[in-house]
Amino acid sequence: MSQLTQSSTAVATIAAGQEFATFYVADLLLGVNILQVEEINRHVTLTPVPHSPDYVRGVINLRGEVVTVVDLKAILGLPEGEITKDTRNVVVNSKGEQIGLLVDRIADVVKAPGDMIEPPPANLGGVDGRYFKGVVKLQHDLLVILDVESALAMNTNSH
Amino acid sequence: MSSFDDSQIIADFVVESREHLADIENQLLAIEAGGADIDSDLVNEVFRAVHSVKGAAGFLGFTTLGHLAHELENVLNLVRSRELVPTPEVVDVLLRAADTLRRMIEDIHNCNNTDISRHVAELQAVAAGDDVPSAPAEPPVMAPQQETPMPKSDPTPTSEPDPPVAETSSVDAPQPGPLSPSSSPEPMTPISPEPSTPAMSAPTDSASTLPPVVSTPPETSIRVSVSVLDHLMNLAGELVLSRNQLLQTVNSAEQIGLDSVAARVDQVTSELQETIMQTRMQVIGTIFQKFPRVVRDLSNQLNKECELTIDGKDVELDKSIIEAIGDPLTHLVRNAVDHGIEYPDVRAAAGKPVKGTISLRAYHQAGKVNIAISDDGGGIDAPRLKEKAVTRGLITPEQARDMSDREALRLIFHPGFSMAEKVTDVSGRGVGMDVVKTNIEKLGGAVGIETTPGKGTTIDVKLPLTLAIVPSLVVRSGARRFAIPQASINELVRIRAKDVSTKIEHLNKAEVFRLRGTLLPLVRLNKTLRSANIDIGPDESAAENEALHIIVVEAGHLRYGLIVDGLHDSEEIVVKPLGRHMQDSGCLAGATILGDGEVALILDVSGIATYAALKLPSDDSVCATTDDTIVDADKETQTTLLFTNAPTERFAIPMELIARLERIHSNQIDTVGGAEVLQYRGTTLPLLRLESYITALPGENLEKLYVVVFKVMRREVGLIVPRLEDIRNVSTDVDMVTFREPGVIGAIVVNDKTTRLLDLYELTAAAHPDWFATEKKPNTPSASKSVEAPTDPSAVRILLAEDSGFFRNQVTKFFEGDGYEVVGCEDGQIAWETLKASDRPFTMVVTDIEMPNMDGCQLARMIREDPTTAHLPVIALTSLASEEDMQRGMESGIDDYQIKLDRERLLAAVARYAKEGTSCALASTTS
């Protein structure tokens, strides 16, 4: 039974195109496949971890689990920003581990049919294109689809 | 029957059969040990186990399995009816068959494809009373047990008439397949016809003929006693009630009684936690039980004779630890057989029992589980280890020369090191002890090794009871809190603000603290954790005028002090792993969530030691690892402070004599009446300059100087030391002739440089002869004032056992200076003989601990055991005594410990015991 439900959802998703949770990091509008997002919270009181890579901002207690929070700006090589009242923590599931992405501001959920997604340019606003899966032209903005796995791969993001 | 039911039944069958066969090895071994004297209960038990497997296998259609079980049963039946003596050969066959049986059960779905013809043939041959075809993989079993297969007739009437026989054999009937009649009452009928030649000729071990097994995942279910489950259920019920109460209380306007509800939740939760932990606890016996077989097989294979004794089977450990510890322990046990126990002829030649003993002991100690694996074999030959390490290029010959035996032992944990003389299939593959060590350390445990050449080796494995919950101390560093597992904490030390500047000493920029005579390297947690991107708060350690909290921690063999900014509570913390982006930080062992919901990081004390690159003389091993130490492993060493006066002249002072090191500015030195002094802690400290009293070039004129503070005649004196070089273990091979002058004991060579060893006592005597005027009285009976009650020193006869000529001379000089009569001996053996042979009684024995032939502890034990000497006071001399050593010494009857070159204390102790001793001697003569 449960298998049935699952596959029917999958079919529905494909038909409707992918849904992306979008957010701003500096001036970039980034999107992550919504199925990969576990939650978005305002949990920004961090415990810093000594000797960790510079893009790791610290760890938080997420309902009893210790979750790493990384600074997307540091990963993407963007200038450092401050934590404001709009700062949010987008918790994604990466390889079975929960990881929080610190973003500047959260935006809408965007539906994008597969044919609307175009390959990313090699460089986007000064950011290396290897972190992006594609771009979607929206009415007023350009949505950049973030490749969460390559952004969180440890060997690539040492600046 | 639906397929679901079927798989369920098969799963049940597997679980049940596993249990039936769990103990079969040890039971078979017990049967073997019993020989012709058969314990019918035991045989019955095995028989029933195999029989149950057979019955169910037949029912479920596992014919091959049933067939094998059936053949096994046949042989067991013969043993039970005393028609077959379970010789080692027979048991070998049974064991091999049982192994295959178990393997088949583990891989139940392929079990019908298993080739069991060889086992069947062997079992049938055994049943027929033929010679057992020796297993091709193994060399012939040793033949000391020459029990001629007894004629099966001798029905020594046993008390039990074996009721199960009838019972079980009657169930044999539904056995499928063309098997020989099992229930045949005349099992001796040779079942010759088809000793299946193909299997006999196939030399491969059955294991290798098996198709590549789809490895079944390790056991994922666990048995929990119903009472524990009931208790859990109750607790869960209580928890729900407490929750309801809590919600009610919180929702009510006044929130009255919140305290009591909180207390209740607290209590229920801890009880729940405890009980759940209990379900995870398993006895270590589940691992131990496979070792008798391991030892038996391996010793047969190697033609050795070993016996395994097991102690503490009931000690419980967390399931996860039990699972992880199996392989390392197996390796250690195999090592004990392979490397530890010698060949029988070697043992006989050494006057040991031919049969070696390996003992496995598990016990609780200090909240941890200890497992000791000891053998009474040849021990580990440290020089040979070194040689080997050199030939393998693991260390340089220079390092080998400088390495103490104790350090050399730790070489066996070096990756790529194998102790075996030759590479066998048993060991010597180069993966070994290092893996064992890493695996055990991964579990939060530690491995220690102790060996006595010729006597045996003991490997100690320390394990935490559980991994999940760790009692920890929460500390503060900057604004952040960190947890340190209690297990690695030795003690806490607080230094008051006003003492900080005097108690913390600086050596080569590193901070050290003198804790009861040993130097403790210090690490500031703030500095260790501070890195460019992390703000852990202001650097409060800069404020020198604050009290210091030092946590004395132990990481393996290294002990050091961790300076933190504050202490919080002790908490039981639940360890959570850190995410994958933070794995390479060696200083952290994980994270936890504190009571207030904040995350605290857990410190890894050994990682911090590595990070801080600690190598200070906190103990001998650390000090000696600096590769340029000049310590000859077999020689006695002395820790000394090395310094230069003029840049070209180097001197050494024994560490034990130094009370403190001070760093001063040269303009702090006052000159009073022509003598240099230092205003120091409200008193005036007289200062000495080397060049004024011994032949030495004038010291360097530096702005910042060190002053070595020491005590002579109960007065503090400071020696001006321009430049400190190092603290070093040096050999006591002292040339006492060439540079000898008052104030200089002699010369040693350190790093190819002649170094003069100073005699602070004589130096002071030269500087302040007036202090000694009343006290110096060589060979005069007028007792020194340091002795409280005068005893006539010439009546005191001291037996001194000390192997190092240097120390013997020094100590003799001390004693003779006070007018005592001294008889020096080179080791414990000679001392004992001298003691027994002497016509005049000795007043006391002063002995070194580490000596060849007979060490100090042994000597003390001998003295205590002999009624004629039992009353003698025994004072031990040590260079640096650890508490453990002292404990051992006290147990062997040593009355007191004194530091070798601490003349005054030593003499005070001798005087004290002399008084007791003479009065005691008087009492004994009068009585």
Short mmCIF file of C-alpha atoms in Angstrom, two decimals, chain B residues 262-544:
data_model
loop_
_atom_site.label_atom_id
_atom_site.label_comp_id
_atom_site.label_asym_id
_atom_site.label_seq_id
_atom_site.Cartn_x
_atom_site.Cartn_y
_atom_site.Cartn_z
CA ALA B 262 9.80 17.58 37.22
CA ALA B 263 11.35 15.39 39.89
CA ARG B 264 9.11 12.55 38.85
CA VAL B 265 9.94 12.89 35.18
CA ASP B 266 13.59 13.01 36.12
CA GLN B 267 13.34 9.83 38.13
CA VAL B 268 11.34 7.91 35.58
CA THR B 269 13.64 8.97 32.78
CA SER B 270 16.78 7.88 34.54
CA GLU B 271 15.23 4.60 35.46
CA LEU B 272 14.06 4.12 31.91
CA GLN B 273 17.50 4.91 30.63
CA GLU B 274 19.08 2.47 33.00
CA THR B 275 16.72 -0.30 32.07
CA ILE B 276 17.15 0.28 28.37
CA MET B 277 20.90 0.18 28.84
CA GLN B 278 20.37 -3.06 30.67
CA THR B 279 18.70 -4.60 27.65
CA ARG B 280 21.81 -3.78 25.69
CA MET B 281 24.15 -5.34 28.18
CA GLN B 282 25.53 -8.72 27.29
CA VAL B 283 27.90 -10.94 29.14
CA ILE B 284 31.40 -11.05 27.82
CA GLY B 285 31.17 -14.82 28.02
CA THR B 286 29.55 -14.76 24.60
CA ILE B 287 32.91 -13.78 23.19
CA PHE B 288 35.03 -15.76 25.56
CA GLN B 289 33.30 -18.98 24.76
CA LYS B 290 34.84 -19.23 21.34
CA PHE B 291 38.37 -18.99 22.64
CA PRO B 292 38.84 -22.52 23.98
CA ARG B 293 38.39 -23.74 20.45
CA VAL B 294 40.68 -21.08 19.04
CA VAL B 295 43.40 -22.00 21.50
CA ARG B 296 42.95 -25.70 20.98
CA ASP B 297 43.04 -25.59 17.21
CA LEU B 298 45.88 -23.17 17.03
CA SER B 299 48.04 -25.00 19.51
CA ASN B 300 47.43 -28.25 17.68
CA GLN B 301 48.37 -26.62 14.47
CA LEU B 302 51.55 -25.20 15.94
CA ASN B 303 52.37 -28.30 17.95
CA LYS B 304 52.20 -26.43 21.18
CA GLU B 305 50.37 -27.30 24.34
CA CYS B 306 48.19 -24.66 25.82
CA GLU B 307 45.50 -24.45 28.37
CA LEU B 308 43.04 -21.62 28.56
CA THR B 309 41.56 -20.43 31.80
CA ILE B 310 38.67 -18.02 31.75
CA ASP B 311 37.59 -15.76 34.53
CA GLY B 312 34.79 -13.26 34.75
CA LYS B 313 32.49 -14.57 32.03
CA ASP B 314 29.59 -12.77 33.63
CA VAL B 315 31.00 -9.30 33.27
CA GLU B 316 28.56 -7.30 31.21
CA LEU B 317 29.28 -4.86 28.45
CA ASP B 318 27.20 -2.92 26.00
CA LYS B 319 26.18 -4.91 22.96
CA SER B 320 27.97 -2.58 20.59
CA ILE B 321 31.20 -3.03 22.47
CA ILE B 322 30.78 -6.77 22.70
CA GLU B 323 30.35 -6.89 18.95
CA ALA B 324 33.34 -4.73 18.25
CA ILE B 325 35.72 -6.33 20.70
CA GLY B 326 35.52 -9.88 19.36
CA ASP B 327 38.10 -9.54 16.61
CA PRO B 328 40.70 -7.64 18.60
CA LEU B 329 40.44 -10.15 21.44
CA THR B 330 40.70 -13.08 19.08
CA HIS B 331 43.81 -11.56 17.68
CA LEU B 332 45.30 -11.13 21.13
CA VAL B 333 44.49 -14.69 22.12
CA ARG B 334 45.97 -16.06 18.93
CA ASN B 335 49.04 -13.95 19.52
CA ALA B 336 49.38 -15.39 22.98
CA VAL B 337 49.41 -18.90 21.55
CA ASP B 338 51.55 -18.09 18.57
CA HIS B 339 54.14 -15.78 20.09
CA GLY B 340 53.63 -16.10 23.79
CA ILE B 341 53.70 -19.78 24.61
CA GLU B 342 56.93 -21.53 23.72
CA TYR B 343 57.29 -24.94 22.15
CA PRO B 344 57.04 -27.79 24.66
CA ASP B 345 60.74 -28.66 24.45
CA VAL B 346 61.71 -25.05 25.07
CA ARG B 347 59.39 -24.91 28.05
CA ALA B 348 60.73 -28.15 29.44
CA ALA B 349 64.27 -26.87 29.07
CA ALA B 350 63.34 -23.71 30.93
CA GLY B 351 61.93 -25.74 33.76
CA LYS B 352 58.37 -24.73 33.11
CA PRO B 353 55.38 -27.02 32.87
CA VAL B 354 55.18 -28.31 29.33
CA LYS B 355 51.65 -27.10 29.02
CA GLY B 356 51.45 -23.35 28.69
CA THR B 357 48.66 -21.43 30.32
CA ILE B 358 46.79 -18.57 28.78
CA SER B 359 44.39 -16.80 31.02
CA LEU B 360 41.58 -14.52 30.07
CA ARG B 361 40.23 -12.40 32.84
CA ALA B 362 37.48 -9.83 32.74
CA TYR B 363 36.74 -7.64 35.72
CA HIS B 364 35.32 -4.29 36.66
CA GLN B 365 37.63 -1.57 37.79
CA ALA B 366 36.92 2.09 38.30
CA GLY B 367 33.83 2.14 36.15
CA LYS B 368 35.55 0.35 33.34
CA VAL B 369 35.82 -3.20 32.24
CA ASN B 370 39.30 -4.63 32.15
CA ILE B 371 40.21 -7.65 30.13
CA ALA B 372 43.60 -9.15 30.78
CA ILE B 373 45.06 -11.68 28.39
CA SER B 374 48.12 -13.22 29.96
CA ASP B 375 50.35 -16.09 29.01
CA ASP B 376 53.15 -17.73 30.90
CA GLY B 377 55.30 -17.88 27.83
CA GLY B 378 58.64 -16.46 26.90
CA GLY B 379 57.78 -12.81 27.24
CA ILE B 380 58.80 -10.23 24.74
CA ASP B 381 62.41 -9.63 24.08
CA ALA B 382 62.78 -5.87 23.91
CA PRO B 383 66.24 -5.77 22.30
CA ARG B 384 65.02 -8.08 19.59
CA LEU B 385 61.97 -5.91 19.04
CA LYS B 386 64.23 -2.96 18.52
CA GLU B 387 66.46 -4.86 16.14
CA LYS B 388 63.44 -5.84 14.15
CA ALA B 389 62.10 -2.32 14.09
CA VAL B 390 65.45 -1.12 12.82
CA THR B 391 65.65 -3.70 10.05
CA ARG B 392 62.15 -2.77 9.00
CA GLY B 393 63.16 0.84 8.93
CA LEU B 394 60.57 1.86 11.47
CA ILE B 395 63.15 3.50 13.67
CA THR B 396 66.76 4.47 13.24
CA PRO B 397 69.51 2.63 15.07
CA GLU B 398 70.07 5.77 17.13
CA GLN B 399 66.46 5.82 18.19
CA ALA B 400 66.69 2.15 19.05
CA ARG B 401 69.70 2.78 21.21
CA ASP B 402 67.95 5.55 23.08
CA MET B 403 64.78 3.63 23.58
CA SER B 404 63.82 2.21 26.92
CA ASP B 405 62.49 -1.31 27.10
CA ARG B 406 59.08 -0.02 27.97
CA GLU B 407 59.01 2.12 24.90
CA ALA B 408 60.33 -0.68 22.80
CA LEU B 409 57.36 -2.76 23.86
CA ARG B 410 55.08 -0.20 22.38
CA LEU B 411 56.72 -0.83 19.04
CA ILE B 412 54.48 -3.81 18.61
CA PHE B 413 51.63 -1.37 18.15
CA HIS B 414 53.47 0.22 15.28
CA PRO B 415 51.76 -0.31 11.93
CA GLY B 416 53.58 -2.86 9.86
CA PHE B 417 55.28 -4.49 12.77
CA SER B 418 55.04 -8.18 13.39
CA MET B 419 56.59 -10.01 16.24
CA ALA B 420 56.67 -13.41 14.65
CA GLU B 421 60.10 -14.74 13.81
CA LYS B 422 58.77 -16.01 10.57
CA VAL B 423 55.64 -15.22 8.71
CA THR B 424 53.12 -17.93 9.32
CA ASP B 425 49.53 -18.04 8.34
CA VAL B 426 48.70 -17.53 11.96
CA SER B 427 50.33 -14.21 12.28
CA GLY B 428 53.02 -12.12 10.83
CA ARG B 429 51.04 -10.58 8.08
CA GLY B 430 51.95 -7.19 9.36
CA VAL B 431 48.42 -6.27 10.20
CA GLY B 432 48.05 -6.87 13.80
CA MET B 433 48.55 -5.10 16.99
CA ASP B 434 48.22 -1.67 15.45
CA VAL B 435 44.76 -2.59 14.21
CA VAL B 436 43.92 -4.07 17.59
CA LYS B 437 45.01 -0.90 19.27
CA THR B 438 43.15 1.39 16.91
CA ASN B 439 39.98 -0.63 17.19
CA ILE B 440 40.09 -0.65 20.94
CA GLU B 441 40.83 3.03 21.09
CA LYS B 442 37.94 3.69 18.77
CA LEU B 443 35.75 2.18 21.44
CA GLY B 444 37.14 4.58 23.97
CA GLY B 445 39.38 1.94 25.43
CA ALA B 446 43.10 1.54 25.90
CA VAL B 447 45.64 -1.25 25.54
CA GLY B 448 48.58 -1.76 27.84
CA ILE B 449 51.30 -4.34 27.71
CA GLU B 450 53.53 -5.79 30.33
CA THR B 451 56.08 -8.46 29.91
CA THR B 452 58.74 -10.25 31.86
CA PRO B 453 61.25 -12.06 29.71
CA GLY B 454 61.02 -15.75 30.45
CA LYS B 455 57.89 -15.37 32.53
CA GLY B 456 55.18 -14.22 30.21
CA THR B 457 53.22 -11.32 28.85
CA THR B 458 50.03 -9.65 29.92
CA ILE B 459 47.99 -7.44 27.67
CA ASP B 460 45.47 -5.26 29.41
CA VAL B 461 42.47 -3.99 27.57
CA LYS B 462 40.41 -1.32 29.26
CA LEU B 463 36.95 -0.70 27.94
CA PRO B 464 34.13 1.63 28.87
CA LEU B 465 30.92 -0.09 29.96
CA THR B 466 28.93 1.64 27.35
CA LEU B 467 29.48 4.05 24.55
CA ALA B 468 26.23 5.91 24.53
CA ILE B 469 26.24 7.72 27.85
CA VAL B 470 29.37 9.20 29.28
CA PRO B 471 29.72 10.83 32.68
CA SER B 472 31.55 14.05 31.95
CA LEU B 473 32.76 17.24 33.50
CA VAL B 474 31.51 20.39 31.86
CA VAL B 475 34.13 23.12 31.74
CA ARG B 476 34.24 26.63 30.41
CA SER B 477 36.73 28.05 28.01
CA GLY B 478 36.12 31.62 27.03
CA ALA B 479 32.37 31.93 26.76
CA ARG B 480 31.84 28.35 25.64
CA ARG B 481 31.24 25.15 27.45
CA PHE B 482 32.95 21.87 26.71
CA ALA B 483 32.57 18.39 28.12
CA ILE B 484 35.48 16.20 29.17
CA PRO B 485 34.75 12.52 29.80
CA GLN B 486 35.34 11.70 33.44
CA ALA B 487 37.18 8.58 32.42
CA SER B 488 40.11 10.60 31.18
CA ILE B 489 40.23 12.93 34.16
CA ASN B 490 42.65 12.15 36.95
CA GLU B 491 42.15 15.05 39.28
CA LEU B 492 41.41 18.73 39.47
CA VAL B 493 43.92 21.26 40.70
CA ARG B 494 43.23 24.86 41.48
CA ILE B 495 46.04 27.36 41.81
CA ARG B 496 45.22 30.49 43.72
CA ALA B 497 45.70 33.75 41.93
CA LYS B 498 48.65 34.79 44.04
CA ASP B 499 50.42 31.50 43.47
CA VAL B 500 50.03 31.39 39.73
CA SER B 501 53.24 33.21 38.93
CA THR B 502 55.32 31.05 41.23
CA LYS B 503 53.80 27.64 40.67
CA ILE B 504 53.69 27.70 36.93
CA GLU B 505 57.16 27.33 35.50
CA HIS B 506 58.33 27.94 31.99
CA LEU B 507 60.59 25.59 30.13
CA ASN B 508 61.38 26.32 26.52
CA LYS B 509 58.27 28.49 26.29
CA ALA B 510 56.13 25.61 27.51
CA GLU B 511 54.37 25.86 30.81
CA VAL B 512 54.76 23.17 33.40
CA PHE B 513 53.42 22.61 36.85
CA ARG B 514 55.07 20.59 39.57
CA LEU B 515 52.51 18.19 40.90
CA ARG B 516 53.76 16.14 43.81
CA GLY B 517 57.25 15.85 42.48
CA THR B 518 56.54 15.26 38.82
CA LEU B 519 56.48 17.90 36.18
CA LEU B 520 53.14 18.18 34.52
CA PRO B 521 53.06 19.79 31.10
CA LEU B 522 50.26 22.30 30.79
CA VAL B 523 48.01 23.07 27.87
CA ARG B 524 45.79 26.11 27.77
CA LEU B 525 42.48 25.08 26.30
CA ASN B 526 41.86 28.61 25.10
CA LYS B 527 44.98 28.67 23.00
CA THR B 528 44.44 25.19 21.67
CA LEU B 529 40.92 25.88 20.52
CA ARG B 530 41.40 29.36 19.21
CA SER B 531 41.60 29.47 15.49
CA ALA B 532 41.20 32.23 12.98
CA ASN B 533 37.53 31.76 12.28
CA ILE B 534 36.22 30.96 15.70
CA ASP B 535 35.51 33.42 18.38
CA ILE B 536 35.35 31.62 21.65
CA GLY B 537 35.40 34.75 23.67
CA PRO B 538 38.10 36.99 25.05
CA ASP B 539 41.41 35.53 25.97
CA GLU B 540 41.03 35.43 29.69
CA SER B 541 44.11 33.40 30.21
CA ALA B 542 46.10 36.55 29.64
CA ALA B 543 45.00 37.74 33.02
CA GLU B 544 47.77 36.28 35.09
#
